Coordinates of C-alpha atoms and ligand atoms in Angstrom, one line a residue:
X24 CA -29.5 13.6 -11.4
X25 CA -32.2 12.5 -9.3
X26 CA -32.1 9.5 -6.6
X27 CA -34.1 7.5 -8.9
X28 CA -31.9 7.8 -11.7
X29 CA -28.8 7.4 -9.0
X30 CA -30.6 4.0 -8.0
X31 CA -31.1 3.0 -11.8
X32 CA -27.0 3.3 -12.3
X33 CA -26.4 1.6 -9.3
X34 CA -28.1 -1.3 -9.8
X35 CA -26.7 -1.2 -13.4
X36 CA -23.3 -1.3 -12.4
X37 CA -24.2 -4.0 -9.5
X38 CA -25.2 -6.3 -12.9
X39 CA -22.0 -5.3 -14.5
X40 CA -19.7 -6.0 -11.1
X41 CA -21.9 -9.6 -11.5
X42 CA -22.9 -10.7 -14.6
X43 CA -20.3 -9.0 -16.1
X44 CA -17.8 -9.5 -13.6
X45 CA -19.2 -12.9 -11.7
X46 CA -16.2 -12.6 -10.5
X47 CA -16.6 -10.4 -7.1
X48 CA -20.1 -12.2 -5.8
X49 CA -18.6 -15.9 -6.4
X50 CA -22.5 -17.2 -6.8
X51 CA -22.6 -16.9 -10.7
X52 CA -19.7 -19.8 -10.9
X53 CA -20.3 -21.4 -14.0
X54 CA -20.6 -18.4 -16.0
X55 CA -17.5 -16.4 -14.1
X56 CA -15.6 -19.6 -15.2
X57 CA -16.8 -19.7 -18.8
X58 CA -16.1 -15.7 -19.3
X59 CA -13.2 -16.0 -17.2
X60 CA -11.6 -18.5 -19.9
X61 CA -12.6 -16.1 -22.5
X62 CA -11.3 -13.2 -21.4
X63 CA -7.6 -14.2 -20.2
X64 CA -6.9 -14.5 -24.2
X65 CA -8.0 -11.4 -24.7
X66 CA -6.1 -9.8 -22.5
X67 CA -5.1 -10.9 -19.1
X68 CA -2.1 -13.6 -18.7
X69 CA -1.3 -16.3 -21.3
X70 CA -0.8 -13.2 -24.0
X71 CA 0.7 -9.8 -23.0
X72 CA -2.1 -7.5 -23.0
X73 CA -2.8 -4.7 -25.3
X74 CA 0.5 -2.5 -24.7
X75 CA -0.1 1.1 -23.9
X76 CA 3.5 1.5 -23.9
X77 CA 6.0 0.4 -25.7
X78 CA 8.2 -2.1 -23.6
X79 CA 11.6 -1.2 -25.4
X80 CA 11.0 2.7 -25.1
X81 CA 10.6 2.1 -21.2
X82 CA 13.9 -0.1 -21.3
X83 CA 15.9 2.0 -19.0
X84 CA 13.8 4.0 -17.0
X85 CA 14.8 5.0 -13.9
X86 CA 13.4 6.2 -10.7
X87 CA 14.2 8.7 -8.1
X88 CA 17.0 7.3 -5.3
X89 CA 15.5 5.4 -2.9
X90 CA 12.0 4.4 -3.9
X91 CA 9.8 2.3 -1.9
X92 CA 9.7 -0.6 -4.1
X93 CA 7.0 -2.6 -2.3
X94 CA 4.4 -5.7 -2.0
X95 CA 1.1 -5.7 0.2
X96 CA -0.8 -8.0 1.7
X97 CA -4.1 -7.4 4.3
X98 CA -4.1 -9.7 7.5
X99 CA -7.7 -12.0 6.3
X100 CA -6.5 -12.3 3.3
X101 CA -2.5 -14.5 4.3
X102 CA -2.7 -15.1 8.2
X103 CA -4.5 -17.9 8.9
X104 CA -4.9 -19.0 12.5
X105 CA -8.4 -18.0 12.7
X106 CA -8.9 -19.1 16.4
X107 CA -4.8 -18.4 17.9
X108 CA -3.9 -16.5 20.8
X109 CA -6.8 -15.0 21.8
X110 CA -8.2 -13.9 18.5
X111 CA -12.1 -12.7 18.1
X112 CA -14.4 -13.2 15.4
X113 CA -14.5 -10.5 12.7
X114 CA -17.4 -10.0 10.1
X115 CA -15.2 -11.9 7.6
X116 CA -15.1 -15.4 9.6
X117 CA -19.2 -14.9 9.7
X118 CA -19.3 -14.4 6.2
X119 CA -16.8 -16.9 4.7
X120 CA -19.0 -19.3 6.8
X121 CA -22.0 -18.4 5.8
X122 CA -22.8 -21.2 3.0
X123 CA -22.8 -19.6 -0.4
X124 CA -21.1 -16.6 0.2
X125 CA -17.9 -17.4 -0.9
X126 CA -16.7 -19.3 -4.1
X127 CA -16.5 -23.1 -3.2
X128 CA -17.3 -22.5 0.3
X129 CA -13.5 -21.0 0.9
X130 CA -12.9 -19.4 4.1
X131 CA -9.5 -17.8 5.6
X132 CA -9.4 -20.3 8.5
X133 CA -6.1 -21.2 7.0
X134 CA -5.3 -18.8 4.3
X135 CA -1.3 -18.9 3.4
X136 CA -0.4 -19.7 7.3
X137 CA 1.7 -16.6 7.5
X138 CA 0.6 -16.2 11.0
X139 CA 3.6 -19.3 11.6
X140 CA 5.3 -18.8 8.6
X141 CA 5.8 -15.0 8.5
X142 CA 9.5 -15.7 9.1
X143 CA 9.8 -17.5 6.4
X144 CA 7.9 -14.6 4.3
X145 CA 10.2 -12.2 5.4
X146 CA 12.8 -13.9 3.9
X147 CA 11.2 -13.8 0.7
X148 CA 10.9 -10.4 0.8
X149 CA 14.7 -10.0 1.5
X150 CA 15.2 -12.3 -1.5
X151 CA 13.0 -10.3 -3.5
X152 CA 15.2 -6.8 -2.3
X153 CA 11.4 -5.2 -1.3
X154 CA 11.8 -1.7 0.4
X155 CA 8.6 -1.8 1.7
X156 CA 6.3 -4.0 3.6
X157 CA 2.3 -2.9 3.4
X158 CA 0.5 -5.0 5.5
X159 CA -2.8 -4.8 7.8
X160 CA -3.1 -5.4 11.6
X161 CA -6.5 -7.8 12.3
X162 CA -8.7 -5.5 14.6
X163 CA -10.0 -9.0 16.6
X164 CA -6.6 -9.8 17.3
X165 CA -5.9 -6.6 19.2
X166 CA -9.8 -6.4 20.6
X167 CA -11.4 -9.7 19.9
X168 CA -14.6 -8.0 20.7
X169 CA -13.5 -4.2 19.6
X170 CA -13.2 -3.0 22.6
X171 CA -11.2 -3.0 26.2
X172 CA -7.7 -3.5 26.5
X173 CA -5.7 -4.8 23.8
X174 CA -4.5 -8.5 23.6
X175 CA -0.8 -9.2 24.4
X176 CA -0.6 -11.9 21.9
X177 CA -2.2 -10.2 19.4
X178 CA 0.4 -7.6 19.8
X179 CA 3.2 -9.6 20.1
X180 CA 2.5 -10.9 16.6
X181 CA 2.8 -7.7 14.8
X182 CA 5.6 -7.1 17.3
X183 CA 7.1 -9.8 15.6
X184 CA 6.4 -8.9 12.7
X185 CA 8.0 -5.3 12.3
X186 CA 11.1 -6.2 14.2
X187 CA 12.1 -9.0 11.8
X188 CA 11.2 -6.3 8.6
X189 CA 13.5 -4.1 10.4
X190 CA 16.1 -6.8 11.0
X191 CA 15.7 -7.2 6.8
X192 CA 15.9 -3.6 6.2
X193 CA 12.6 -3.5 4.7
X194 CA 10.2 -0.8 5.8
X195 CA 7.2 -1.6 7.8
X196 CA 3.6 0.4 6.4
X197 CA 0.8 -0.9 8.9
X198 CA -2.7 -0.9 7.6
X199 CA -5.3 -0.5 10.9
X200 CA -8.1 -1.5 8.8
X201 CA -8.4 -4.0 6.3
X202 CA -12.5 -4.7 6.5
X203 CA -11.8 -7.5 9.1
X204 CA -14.6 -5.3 11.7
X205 CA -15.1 -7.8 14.9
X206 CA -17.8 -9.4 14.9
X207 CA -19.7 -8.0 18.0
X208 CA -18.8 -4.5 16.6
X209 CA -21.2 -5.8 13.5
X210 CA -23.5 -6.7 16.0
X211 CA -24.1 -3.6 17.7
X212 CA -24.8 -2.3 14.4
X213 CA -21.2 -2.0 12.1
X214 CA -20.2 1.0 10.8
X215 CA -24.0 2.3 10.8
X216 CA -23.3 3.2 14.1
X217 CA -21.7 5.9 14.4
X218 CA -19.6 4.6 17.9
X219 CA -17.9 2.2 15.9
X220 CA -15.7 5.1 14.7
X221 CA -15.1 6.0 18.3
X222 CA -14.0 2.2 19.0
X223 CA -11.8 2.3 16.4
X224 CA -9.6 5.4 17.4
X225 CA -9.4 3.3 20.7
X226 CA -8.1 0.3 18.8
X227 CA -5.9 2.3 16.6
X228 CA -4.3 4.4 19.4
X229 CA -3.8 0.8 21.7
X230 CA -1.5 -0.1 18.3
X231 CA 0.1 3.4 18.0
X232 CA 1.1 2.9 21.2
X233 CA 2.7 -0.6 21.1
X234 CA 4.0 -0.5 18.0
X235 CA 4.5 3.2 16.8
X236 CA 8.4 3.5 17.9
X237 CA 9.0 1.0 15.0
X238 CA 6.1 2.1 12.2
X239 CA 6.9 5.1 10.2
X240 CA 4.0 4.7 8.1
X241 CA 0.4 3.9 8.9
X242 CA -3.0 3.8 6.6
X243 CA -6.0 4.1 8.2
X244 CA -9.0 2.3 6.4
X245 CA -8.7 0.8 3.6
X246 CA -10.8 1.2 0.3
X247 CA -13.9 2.6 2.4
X248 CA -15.5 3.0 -1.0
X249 CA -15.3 -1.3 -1.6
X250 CA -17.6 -1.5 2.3
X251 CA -19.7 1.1 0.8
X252 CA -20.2 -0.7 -2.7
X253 CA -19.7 -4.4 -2.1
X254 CA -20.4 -4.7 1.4
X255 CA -23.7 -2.3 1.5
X256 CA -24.8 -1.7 -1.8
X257 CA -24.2 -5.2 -3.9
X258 CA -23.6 -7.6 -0.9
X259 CA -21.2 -9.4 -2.0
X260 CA -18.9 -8.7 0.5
X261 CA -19.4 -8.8 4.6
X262 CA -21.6 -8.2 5.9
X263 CA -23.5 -8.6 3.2
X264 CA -25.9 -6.0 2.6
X265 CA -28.1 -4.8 -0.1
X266 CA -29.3 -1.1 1.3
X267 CA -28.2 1.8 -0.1
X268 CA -29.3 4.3 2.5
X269 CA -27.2 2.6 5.0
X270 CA -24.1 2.1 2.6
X271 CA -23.2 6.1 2.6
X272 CA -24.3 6.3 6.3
X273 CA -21.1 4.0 6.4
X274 CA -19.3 5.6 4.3
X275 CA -19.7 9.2 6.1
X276 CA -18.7 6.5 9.5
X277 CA -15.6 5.3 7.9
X278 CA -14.0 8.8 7.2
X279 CA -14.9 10.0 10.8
X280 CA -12.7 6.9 11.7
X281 CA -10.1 7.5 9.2
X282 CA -10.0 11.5 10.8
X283 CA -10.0 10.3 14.5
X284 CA -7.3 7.9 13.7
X285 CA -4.9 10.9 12.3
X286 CA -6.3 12.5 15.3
X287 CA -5.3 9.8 18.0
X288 CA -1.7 9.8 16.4
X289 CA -1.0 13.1 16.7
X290 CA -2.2 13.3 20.1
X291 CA 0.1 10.2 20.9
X292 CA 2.9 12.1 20.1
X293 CA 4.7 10.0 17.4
X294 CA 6.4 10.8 15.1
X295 CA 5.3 8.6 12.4
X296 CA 3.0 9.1 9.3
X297 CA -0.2 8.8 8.3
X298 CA -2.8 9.1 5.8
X299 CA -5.8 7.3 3.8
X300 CA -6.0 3.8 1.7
X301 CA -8.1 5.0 -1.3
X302 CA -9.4 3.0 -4.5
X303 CA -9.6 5.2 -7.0
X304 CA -11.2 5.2 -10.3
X305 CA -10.2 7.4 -13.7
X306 CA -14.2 7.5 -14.4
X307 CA -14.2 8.8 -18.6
X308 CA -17.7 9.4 -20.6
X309 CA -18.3 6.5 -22.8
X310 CA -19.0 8.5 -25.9
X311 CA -19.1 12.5 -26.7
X312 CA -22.7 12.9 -25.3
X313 CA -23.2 16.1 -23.1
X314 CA -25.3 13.2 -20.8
X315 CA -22.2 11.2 -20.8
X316 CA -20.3 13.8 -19.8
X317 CA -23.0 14.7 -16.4
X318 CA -23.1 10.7 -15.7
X319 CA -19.4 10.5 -15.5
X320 CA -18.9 14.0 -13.2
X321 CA -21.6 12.7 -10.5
X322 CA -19.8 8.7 -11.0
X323 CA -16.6 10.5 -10.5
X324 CA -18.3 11.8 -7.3
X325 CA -19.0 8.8 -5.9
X326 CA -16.2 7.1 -7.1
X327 CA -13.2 9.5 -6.0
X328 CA -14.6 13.1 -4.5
X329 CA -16.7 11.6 -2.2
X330 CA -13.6 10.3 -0.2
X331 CA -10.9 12.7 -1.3
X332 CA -12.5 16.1 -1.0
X333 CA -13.9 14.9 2.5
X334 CA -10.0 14.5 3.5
X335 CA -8.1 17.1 1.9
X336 CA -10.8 19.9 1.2
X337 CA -12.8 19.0 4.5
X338 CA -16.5 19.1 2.2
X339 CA -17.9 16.3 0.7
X340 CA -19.0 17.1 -2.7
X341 CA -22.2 18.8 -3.1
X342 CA -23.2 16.5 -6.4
X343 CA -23.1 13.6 -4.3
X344 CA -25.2 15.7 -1.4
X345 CA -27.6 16.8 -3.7
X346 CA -28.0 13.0 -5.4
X347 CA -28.2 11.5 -1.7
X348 CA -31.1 14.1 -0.3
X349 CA -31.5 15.7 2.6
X350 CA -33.6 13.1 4.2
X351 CA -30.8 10.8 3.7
X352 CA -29.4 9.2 6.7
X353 CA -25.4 10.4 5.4
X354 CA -26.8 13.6 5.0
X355 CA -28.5 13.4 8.4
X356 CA -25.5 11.8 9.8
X357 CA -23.3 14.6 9.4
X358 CA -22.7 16.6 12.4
X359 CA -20.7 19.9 13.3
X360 CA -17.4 19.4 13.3
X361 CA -17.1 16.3 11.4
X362 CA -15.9 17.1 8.4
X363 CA -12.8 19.1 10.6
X364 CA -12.2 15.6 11.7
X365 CA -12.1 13.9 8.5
X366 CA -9.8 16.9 6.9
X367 CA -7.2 16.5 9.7
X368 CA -4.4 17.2 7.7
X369 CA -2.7 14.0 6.5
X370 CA 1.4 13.2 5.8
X371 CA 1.0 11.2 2.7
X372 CA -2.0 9.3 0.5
X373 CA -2.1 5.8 -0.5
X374 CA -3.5 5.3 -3.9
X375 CA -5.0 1.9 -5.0
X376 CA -5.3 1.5 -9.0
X377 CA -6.9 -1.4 -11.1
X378 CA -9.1 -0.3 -13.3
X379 CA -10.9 2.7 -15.5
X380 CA -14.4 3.7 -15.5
X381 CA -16.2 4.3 -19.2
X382 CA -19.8 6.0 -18.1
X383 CA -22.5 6.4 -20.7
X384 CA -25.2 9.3 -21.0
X385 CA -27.8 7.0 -18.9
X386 CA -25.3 6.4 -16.4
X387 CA -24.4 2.5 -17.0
X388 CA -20.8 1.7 -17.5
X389 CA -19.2 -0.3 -20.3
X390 CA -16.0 -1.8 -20.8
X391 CA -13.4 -0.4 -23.7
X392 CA -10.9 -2.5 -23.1
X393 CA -9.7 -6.4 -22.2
X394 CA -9.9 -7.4 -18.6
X395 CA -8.2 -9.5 -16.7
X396 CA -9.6 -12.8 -14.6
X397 CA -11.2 -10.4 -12.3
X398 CA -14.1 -9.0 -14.9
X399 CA -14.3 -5.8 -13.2
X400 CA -10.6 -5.0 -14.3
X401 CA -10.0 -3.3 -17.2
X402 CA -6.8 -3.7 -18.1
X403 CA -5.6 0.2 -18.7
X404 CA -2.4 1.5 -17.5
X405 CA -2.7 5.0 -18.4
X406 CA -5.5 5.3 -15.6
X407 CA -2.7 5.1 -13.5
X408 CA -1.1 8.1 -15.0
X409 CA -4.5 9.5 -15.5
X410 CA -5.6 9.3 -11.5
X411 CA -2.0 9.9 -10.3
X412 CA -1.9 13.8 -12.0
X413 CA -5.1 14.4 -11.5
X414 CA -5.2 14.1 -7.5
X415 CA -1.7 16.2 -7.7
X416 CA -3.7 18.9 -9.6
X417 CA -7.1 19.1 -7.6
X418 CA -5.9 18.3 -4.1
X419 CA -2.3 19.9 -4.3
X420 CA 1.2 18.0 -3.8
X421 CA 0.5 15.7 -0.9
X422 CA 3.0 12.4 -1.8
X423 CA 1.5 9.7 -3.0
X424 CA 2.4 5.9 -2.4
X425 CA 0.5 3.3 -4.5
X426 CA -0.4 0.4 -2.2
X427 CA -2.1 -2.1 -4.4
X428 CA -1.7 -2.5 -8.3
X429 CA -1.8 -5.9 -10.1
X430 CA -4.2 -8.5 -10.9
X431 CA -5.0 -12.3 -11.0
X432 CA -3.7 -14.9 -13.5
X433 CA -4.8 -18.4 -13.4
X434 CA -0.9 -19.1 -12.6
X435 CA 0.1 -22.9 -12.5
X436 CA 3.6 -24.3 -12.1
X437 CA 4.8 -26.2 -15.2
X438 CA 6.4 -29.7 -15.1
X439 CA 9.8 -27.5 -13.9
X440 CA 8.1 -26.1 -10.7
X441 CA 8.4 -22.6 -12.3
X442 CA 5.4 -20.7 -13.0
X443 CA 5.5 -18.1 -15.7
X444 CA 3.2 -15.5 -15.4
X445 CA 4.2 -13.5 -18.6
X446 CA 1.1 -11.7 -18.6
X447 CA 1.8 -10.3 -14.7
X448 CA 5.0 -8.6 -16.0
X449 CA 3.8 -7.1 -19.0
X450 CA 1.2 -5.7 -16.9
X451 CA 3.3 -4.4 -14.1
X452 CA 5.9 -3.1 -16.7
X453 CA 3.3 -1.0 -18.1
X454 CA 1.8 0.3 -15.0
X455 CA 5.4 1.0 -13.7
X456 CA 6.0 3.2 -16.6
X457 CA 3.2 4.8 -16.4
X458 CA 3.8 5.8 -13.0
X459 CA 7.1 6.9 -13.7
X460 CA 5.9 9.3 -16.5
X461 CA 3.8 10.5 -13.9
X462 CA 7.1 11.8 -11.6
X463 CA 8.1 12.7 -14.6
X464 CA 5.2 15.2 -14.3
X465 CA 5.6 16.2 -11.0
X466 CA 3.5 14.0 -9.4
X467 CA 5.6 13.3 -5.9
X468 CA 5.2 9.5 -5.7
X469 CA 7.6 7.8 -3.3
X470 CA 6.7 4.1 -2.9
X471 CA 4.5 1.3 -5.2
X472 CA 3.3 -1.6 -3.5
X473 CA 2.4 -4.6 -6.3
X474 CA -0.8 -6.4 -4.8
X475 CA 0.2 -9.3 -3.8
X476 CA 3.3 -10.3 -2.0
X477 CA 1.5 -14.2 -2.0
X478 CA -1.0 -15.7 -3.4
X479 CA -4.4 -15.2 -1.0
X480 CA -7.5 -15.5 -0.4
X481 CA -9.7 -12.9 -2.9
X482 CA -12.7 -12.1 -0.8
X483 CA -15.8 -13.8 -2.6
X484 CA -13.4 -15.4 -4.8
X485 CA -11.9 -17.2 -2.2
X486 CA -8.6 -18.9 -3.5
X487 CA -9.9 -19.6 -7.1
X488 CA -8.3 -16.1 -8.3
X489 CA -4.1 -16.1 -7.8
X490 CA -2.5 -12.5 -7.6
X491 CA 0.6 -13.2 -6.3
X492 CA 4.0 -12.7 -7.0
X493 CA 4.5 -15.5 -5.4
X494 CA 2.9 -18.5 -6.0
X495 CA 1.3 -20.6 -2.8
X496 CA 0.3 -24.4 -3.0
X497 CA -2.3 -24.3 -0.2
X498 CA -2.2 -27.8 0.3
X499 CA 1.7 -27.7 1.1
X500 CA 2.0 -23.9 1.5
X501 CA 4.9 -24.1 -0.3
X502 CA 5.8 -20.9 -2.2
X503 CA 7.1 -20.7 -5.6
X504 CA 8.6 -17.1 -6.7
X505 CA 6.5 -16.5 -10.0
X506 CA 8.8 -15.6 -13.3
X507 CA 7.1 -12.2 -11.9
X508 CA 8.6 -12.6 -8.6
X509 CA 12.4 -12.7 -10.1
X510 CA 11.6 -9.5 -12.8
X511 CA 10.6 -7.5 -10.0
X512 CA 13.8 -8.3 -7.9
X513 CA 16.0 -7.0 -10.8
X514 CA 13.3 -3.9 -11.3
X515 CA 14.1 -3.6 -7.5
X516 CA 18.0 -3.9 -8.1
X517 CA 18.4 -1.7 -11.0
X518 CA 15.4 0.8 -9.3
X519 CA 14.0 1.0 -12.7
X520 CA 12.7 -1.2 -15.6
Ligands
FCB15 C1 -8.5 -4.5 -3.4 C2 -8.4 -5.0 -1.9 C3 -7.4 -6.1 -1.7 C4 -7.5 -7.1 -2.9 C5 -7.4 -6.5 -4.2 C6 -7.5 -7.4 -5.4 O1 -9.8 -4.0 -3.5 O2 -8.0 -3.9 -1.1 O3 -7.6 -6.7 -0.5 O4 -8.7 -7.9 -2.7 O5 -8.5 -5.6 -4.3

């Protein structure tokens, strides 16, 4: 497929993630709103959603001793305190504050105030029985400007943090990047440039080193495909971009980080584990088409090979090569030895799962089946089972955690307090199953993370879009445990639905 067509499907799927899915750019409000409304009876919260299992059949299942039953969050996205302790600007605080960016002018000044209420949040979790805690250090917080020695206060925070997860005997799994860049890293040219890789093995082995006797687990970047896309390609996210040439530049600059990372923790000595955050998308032709069938092999190479066979096969695929050209900057970005760095051989993979992707024979994408509030969700649970046995069968037995899965339900509390977000546990119970049928197949999965511990704040969508399991009233920040909140604490307590 040439470039041209390559472009033609990407712009095509930027109208989709918009028009269809307003949703992610926050510009489009009325309409998002309007289709929004429409779509939640279809198939998001107030009803159950099409079943692709059936709930009494999975009554019973259970899962293998000791599973990670987990919740994630990302550090933007809950902590708040923008300005405390010695923080630095990232490209997030630029971009919330640049006026239209962000869906009614939301920023994460203030978020849910877990930077002072974390304690507090910890003891949710211990209500809620969680195993495990996924959560992401802020890179300005350690480095306000992304470089030099590392800020005691900043450290101290996470220090915090991990000791009280530990105190709860909940498990600590550390994100190092959660697209919060600093700010003067953006301004000496992002992930384009090529030393912001280097900076951030500096940054990441400054946190292996004050925090790695207590983290067993550690991601490196997270969803490097979602900079590429919405923060390059679509610019909805920061910083903003709309160049394509630069976006898989990035992308190449991201994996060198995510290598150097594993890199800098094996050379510090640890003992703890570490591997990729990766988004990944079941792509499926649209129809029987022999065109179909190419569109969806070169999507699926943007979509998933691009990132997975970099890591584990240490060769990005040549589909994607050959669609990019060799006067491309990735392709002229590459040097010797950087694909040995990016397949430095990983201890585990974190899988993030929300939706399918139906390609036709011209290379757009359509939906088959009801979404959720966010329009670019189709709401599919055998994806999960789908992606799950298909990275065990191309890319071997590596275990798998699943870090994010779950979605957003315009949740309110009802004249009890309680809010009952059906539609959440339907959904959850389905992808649960799913996941479970894919142990059942031998796919070693050890842990599942539900995105999100607390209601946050959704990136373009600022605070409008709620995927909590537990409810937050940001004028109070009072939390509410969602009807959600209590299943999950008896999936938790039985370790099975
Ligand atoms: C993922 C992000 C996470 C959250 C969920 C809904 O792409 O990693 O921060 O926004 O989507």
């Amino acid at each position: 497929m040439s470039l041209l067509t390559r472009r033609r499907l990407l712009r095509r799927a930027a109208l989709s993630a918009t028009a269809a899915g307003a949703a992610r750019t926050g510009l489009a409000g009325a309409t998002a709103t309007a289709t929004a409304a429409s779509t939640v009876a279809l198939g998001g919260c107030d009803s159950p959603p099409e079943r692709a299992t059936d709930p009494e059949q999975d009554r019973g299942l259970r899962f293998p001793d000791g599973f990670g039953w987990g919740a994630a969050t990302s550090a933007y996205q809950i902590e708040g305190a923008a300005k405390e302790d010695g923080r630095g600007e990232s490209v997030w605080d630029t971009f919330s504050h640049t006026p239209g960016r962000i869906r009614n002018g939301d920023t994460g000044d203030v978020a849910a105030d877990h930077y002072h209420r974390y304690a507090q949040d910890l003891d949710l979790m211990r209500d809620l029985g969680l195993r495990s805690y996924r959560f992401s250090i802020s890179w300005p917080r350690i480095q306000a400007d992304g470089s030099g020695r590392p800020n005691q206060r900043g450290l101290d925070f996470y220090r915090r943090l991990v000791d009280g997860l530990h105190e709860r005997d909940i498990a600590p799994m550390a994100t190092l990047f959660h697209w919060d860049l600093p700010q003067a890293l953006q301004d000496a040219g992002g992930w384009e440039n090529r030393d912001t890789a280097e900076r951030f093995a500096e940054y990441a082995d400054a946190v292996f080193h004050a925090l790695g006797d207590q983290v067993p687990v550690w991601l490196t970047v997270n969803e490097p495909k979602t900079v590429v896309q919405n923060g390059y390609i679509f610019g909805h996210h920061a910083p903003g971009f709309r160049d394509e040439d630069a976006a898989y530049l990035v992308a190449h600059h991201l994996q060198l980080a995510h290598g150097l990372a594993v890199r800098a923790l094996r050379a510090s000595g640890l003992t703890g584990r570490i591997g990729p955050a990766l988004n990944l998308h079941p792509c499926y032709p649209a129809d029987d088409s022999a065109e179909a069938a190419a569109a969806t092999k070169l999507h699926d190479g943007y979509e998933n090979r691009l990132y997975l066979d970099s890591i584990f096969k240490g060769a990005y695929p040549q589909d994607v090569l050959d669609d990019r050209g060799p006067d491309s900057r990735m392709v002229r970005g590459v040097r010797d030895g950087d694909l040995k760095i990016i397949s430095s051989p990983v201890d585990l993979l974190a899988v993030q799962y929300y939706t399918p992707i139906y390609v036709t024979g011209d290379g757009s994408t359509v939906r088959k089946w009801p979404t959720s509030e966010a329009e670019w969700q189709q709401i599919y649970p055998e994806g999960m089972y789908d992606i799950l046995t298909r990275v065990t069968r191309d890319y071997g037995r590596v275990p798998i955690t699943i870090t994010e899965n779950g979605l957003p339900c315009p949740d309110v509390p009802g004249a009890d307090g309680n809010v009952d977000d059906a539609g959440r546990v339907s959904f959850l119970r389905d992808h649960f199953a799913a996941a479970h049928r894919a142990i059942g197949d031998g796919v070693p999965l050890e842990s599942y993370h539900v995105w999100s511990l607390l209601d946050n704040f959704e990136w373009a969508e600022g605070y409008e879009q709620r995927w909590g399991l537990v409810y937050v009233d940001y004028a109070s920040q009072r939390r509410v445990l969602k009807r959600s909140a209590h299943w999950y604490r008896d999936v938790i307590r039985r370790n099975g639905l």
